[in-house]
Tab-separated table of N, CA and C in Angstrom:
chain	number	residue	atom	x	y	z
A	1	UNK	N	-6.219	-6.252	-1.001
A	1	UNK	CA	-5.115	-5.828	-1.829
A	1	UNK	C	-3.890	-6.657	-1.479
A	2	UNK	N	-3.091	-6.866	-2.559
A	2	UNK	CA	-2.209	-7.997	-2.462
A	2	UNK	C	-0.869	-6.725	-2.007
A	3	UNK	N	0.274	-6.971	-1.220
A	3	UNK	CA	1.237	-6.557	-0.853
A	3	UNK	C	2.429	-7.071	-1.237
A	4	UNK	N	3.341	-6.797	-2.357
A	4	UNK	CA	4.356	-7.823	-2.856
A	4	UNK	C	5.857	-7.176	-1.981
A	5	UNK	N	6.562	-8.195	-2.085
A	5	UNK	CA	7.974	-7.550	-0.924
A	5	UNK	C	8.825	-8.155	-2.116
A	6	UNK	N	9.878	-7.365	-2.112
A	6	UNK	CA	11.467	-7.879	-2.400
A	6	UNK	C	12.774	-7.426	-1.526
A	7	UNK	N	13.969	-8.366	-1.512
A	7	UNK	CA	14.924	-7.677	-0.717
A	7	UNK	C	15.801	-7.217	-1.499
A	8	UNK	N	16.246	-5.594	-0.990
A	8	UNK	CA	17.482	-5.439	-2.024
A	8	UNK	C	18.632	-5.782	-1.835
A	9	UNK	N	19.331	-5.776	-2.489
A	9	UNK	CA	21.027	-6.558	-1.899
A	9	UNK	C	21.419	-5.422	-0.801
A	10	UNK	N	21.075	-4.699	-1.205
A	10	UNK	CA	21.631	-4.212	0.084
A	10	UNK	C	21.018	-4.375	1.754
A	11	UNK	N	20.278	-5.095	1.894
A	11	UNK	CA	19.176	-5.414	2.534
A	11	UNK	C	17.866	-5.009	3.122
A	12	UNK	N	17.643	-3.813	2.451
A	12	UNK	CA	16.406	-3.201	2.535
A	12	UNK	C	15.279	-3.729	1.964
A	13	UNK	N	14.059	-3.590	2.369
A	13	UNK	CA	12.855	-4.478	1.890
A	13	UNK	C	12.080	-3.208	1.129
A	14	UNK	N	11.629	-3.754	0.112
A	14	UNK	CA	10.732	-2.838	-0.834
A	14	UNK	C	9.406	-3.606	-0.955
A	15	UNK	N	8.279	-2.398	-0.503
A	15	UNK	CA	7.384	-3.286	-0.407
A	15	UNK	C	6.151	-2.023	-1.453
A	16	UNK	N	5.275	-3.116	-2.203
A	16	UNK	CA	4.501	-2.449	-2.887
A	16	UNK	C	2.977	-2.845	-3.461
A	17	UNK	N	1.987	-1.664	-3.400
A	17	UNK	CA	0.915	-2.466	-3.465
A	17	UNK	C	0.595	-2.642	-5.322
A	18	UNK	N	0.486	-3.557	-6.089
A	18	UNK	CA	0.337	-2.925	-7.731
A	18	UNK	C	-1.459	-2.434	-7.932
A	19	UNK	N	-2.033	-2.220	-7.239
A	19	UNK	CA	-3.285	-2.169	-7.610
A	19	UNK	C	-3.606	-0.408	-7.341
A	20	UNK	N	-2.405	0.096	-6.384
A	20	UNK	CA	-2.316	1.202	-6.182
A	20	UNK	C	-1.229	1.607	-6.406
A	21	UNK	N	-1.024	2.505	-7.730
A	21	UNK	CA	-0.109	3.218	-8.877
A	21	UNK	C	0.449	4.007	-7.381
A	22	UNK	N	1.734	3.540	-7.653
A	22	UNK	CA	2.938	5.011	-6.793
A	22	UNK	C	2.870	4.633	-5.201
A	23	UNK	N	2.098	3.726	-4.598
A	23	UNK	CA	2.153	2.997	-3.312
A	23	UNK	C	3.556	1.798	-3.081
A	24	UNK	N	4.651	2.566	-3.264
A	24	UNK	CA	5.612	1.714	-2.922
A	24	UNK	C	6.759	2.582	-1.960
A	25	UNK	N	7.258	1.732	-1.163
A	25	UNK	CA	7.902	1.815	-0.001
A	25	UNK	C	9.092	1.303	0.539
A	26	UNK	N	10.235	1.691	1.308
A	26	UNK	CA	11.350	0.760	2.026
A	26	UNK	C	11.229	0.769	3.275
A	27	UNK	N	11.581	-0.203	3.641
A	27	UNK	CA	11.749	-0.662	4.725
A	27	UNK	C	13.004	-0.976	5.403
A	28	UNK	N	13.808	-0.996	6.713
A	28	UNK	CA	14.647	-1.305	6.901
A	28	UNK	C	14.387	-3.076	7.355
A	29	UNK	N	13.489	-3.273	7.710
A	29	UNK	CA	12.607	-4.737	7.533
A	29	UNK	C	11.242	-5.207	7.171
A	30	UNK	N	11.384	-6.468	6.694
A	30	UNK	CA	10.301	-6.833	6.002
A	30	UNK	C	9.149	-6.075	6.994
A	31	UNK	N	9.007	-6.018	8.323
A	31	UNK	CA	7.951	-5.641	9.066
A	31	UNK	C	7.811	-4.150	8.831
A	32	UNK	N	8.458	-3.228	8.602
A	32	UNK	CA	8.415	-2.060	8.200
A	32	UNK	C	8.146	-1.804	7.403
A	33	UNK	N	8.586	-2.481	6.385
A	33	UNK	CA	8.062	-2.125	4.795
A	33	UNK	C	6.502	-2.840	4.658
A	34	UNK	N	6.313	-3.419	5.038
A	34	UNK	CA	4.593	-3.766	5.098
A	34	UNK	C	3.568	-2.626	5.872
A	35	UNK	N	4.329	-2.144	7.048
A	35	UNK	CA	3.503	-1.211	7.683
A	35	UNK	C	3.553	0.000	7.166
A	36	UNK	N	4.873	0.335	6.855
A	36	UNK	CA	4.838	1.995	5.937
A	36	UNK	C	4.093	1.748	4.214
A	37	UNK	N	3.872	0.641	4.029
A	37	UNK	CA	3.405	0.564	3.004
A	37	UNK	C	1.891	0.504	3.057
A	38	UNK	N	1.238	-0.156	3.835
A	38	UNK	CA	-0.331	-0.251	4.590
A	38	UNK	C	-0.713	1.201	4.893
A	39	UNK	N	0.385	1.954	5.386
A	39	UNK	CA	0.012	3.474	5.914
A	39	UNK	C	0.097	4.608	4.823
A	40	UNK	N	0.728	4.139	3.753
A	40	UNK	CA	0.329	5.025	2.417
A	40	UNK	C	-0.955	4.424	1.858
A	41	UNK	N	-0.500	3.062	1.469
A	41	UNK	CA	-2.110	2.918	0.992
A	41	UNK	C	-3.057	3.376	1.492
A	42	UNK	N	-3.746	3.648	2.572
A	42	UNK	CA	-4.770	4.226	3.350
A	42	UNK	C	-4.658	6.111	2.890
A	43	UNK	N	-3.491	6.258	3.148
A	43	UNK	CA	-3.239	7.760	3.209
A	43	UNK	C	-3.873	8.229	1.778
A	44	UNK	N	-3.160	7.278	0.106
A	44	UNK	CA	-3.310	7.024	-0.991
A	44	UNK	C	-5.026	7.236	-1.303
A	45	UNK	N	-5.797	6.094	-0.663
A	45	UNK	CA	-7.566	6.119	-0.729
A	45	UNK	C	-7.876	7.096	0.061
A	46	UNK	N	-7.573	8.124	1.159
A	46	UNK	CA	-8.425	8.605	1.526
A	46	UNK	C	-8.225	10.037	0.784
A	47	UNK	N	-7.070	10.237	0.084
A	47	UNK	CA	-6.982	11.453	-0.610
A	47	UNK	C	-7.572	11.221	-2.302
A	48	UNK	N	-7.779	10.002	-2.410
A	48	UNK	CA	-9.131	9.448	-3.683
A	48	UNK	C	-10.481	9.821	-3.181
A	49	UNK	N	-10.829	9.429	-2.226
A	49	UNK	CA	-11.952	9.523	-1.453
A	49	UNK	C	-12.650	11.081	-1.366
A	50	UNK	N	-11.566	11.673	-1.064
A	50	UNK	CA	-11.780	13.384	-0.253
A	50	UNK	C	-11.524	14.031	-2.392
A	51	UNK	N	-11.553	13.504	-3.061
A	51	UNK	CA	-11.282	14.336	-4.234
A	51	UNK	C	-11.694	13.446	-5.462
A	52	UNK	N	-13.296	12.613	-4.527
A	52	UNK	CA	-14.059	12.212	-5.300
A	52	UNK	C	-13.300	10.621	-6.408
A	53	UNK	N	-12.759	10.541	-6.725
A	53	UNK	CA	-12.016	9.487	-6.980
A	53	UNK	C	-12.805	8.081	-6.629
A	54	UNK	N	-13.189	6.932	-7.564
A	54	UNK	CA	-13.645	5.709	-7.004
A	54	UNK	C	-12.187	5.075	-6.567
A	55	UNK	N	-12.908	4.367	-5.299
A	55	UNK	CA	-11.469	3.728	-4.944
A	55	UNK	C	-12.257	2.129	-4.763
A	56	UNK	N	-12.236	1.266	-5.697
A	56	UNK	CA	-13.043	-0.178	-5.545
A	56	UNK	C	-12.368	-0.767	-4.416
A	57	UNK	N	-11.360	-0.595	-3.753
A	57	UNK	CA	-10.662	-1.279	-2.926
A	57	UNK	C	-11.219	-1.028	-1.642
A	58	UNK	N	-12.553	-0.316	-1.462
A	58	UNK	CA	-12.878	-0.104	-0.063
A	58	UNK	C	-14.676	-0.649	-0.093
A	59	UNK	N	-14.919	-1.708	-1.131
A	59	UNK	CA	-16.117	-1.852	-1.829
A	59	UNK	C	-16.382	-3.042	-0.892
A	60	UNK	N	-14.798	-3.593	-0.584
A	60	UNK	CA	-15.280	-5.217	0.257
A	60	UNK	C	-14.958	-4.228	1.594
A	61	UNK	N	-14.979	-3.238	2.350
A	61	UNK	CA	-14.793	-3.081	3.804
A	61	UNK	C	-16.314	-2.066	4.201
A	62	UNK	N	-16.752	-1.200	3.166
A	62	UNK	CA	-17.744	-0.705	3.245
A	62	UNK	C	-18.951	-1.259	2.424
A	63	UNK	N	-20.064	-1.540	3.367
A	63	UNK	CA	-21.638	-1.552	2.226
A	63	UNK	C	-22.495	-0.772	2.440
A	64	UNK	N	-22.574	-0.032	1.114
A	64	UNK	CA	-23.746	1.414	1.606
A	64	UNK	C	-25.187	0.602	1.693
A	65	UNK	N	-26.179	0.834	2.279
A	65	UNK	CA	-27.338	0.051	2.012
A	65	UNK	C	-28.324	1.020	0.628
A	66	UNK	N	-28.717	0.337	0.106
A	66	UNK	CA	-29.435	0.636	-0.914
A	66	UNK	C	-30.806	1.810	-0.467
């Protein structure tokens, strides 16, 4: 999953994933806003996961065997 950043003028970093609707985040730095943003996304799939939901984004980290 791609992670896009912008800075706001005011200098806060907004960081967001687009592949996951409503996974966006601030940061008081770019390093924050990547990690609080990594830690919803996860939070985001596992409450897809637990309520049945396909989440394709976990298709390249898990392989069920046939």
């Amino acid at each position: 999953m791609r992670i896009e950043l912008e800075m706001e003028d005011d200098g806060r970093w907004i960081a967001e994933i687009p592949e996951l609707p409503g996974v966006m985040v601030y940061g008081a730095t770019r390093e924050q806003a990547v990690s609080k943003v990594k830690a919803l996304a996860l939070r985001t799939m596992a409450d897809q996961i637990e309520n049945g939901s396909p989440v394709s984004a976990l298709d390249c980290l898990f392989a069920v065997p046939a």
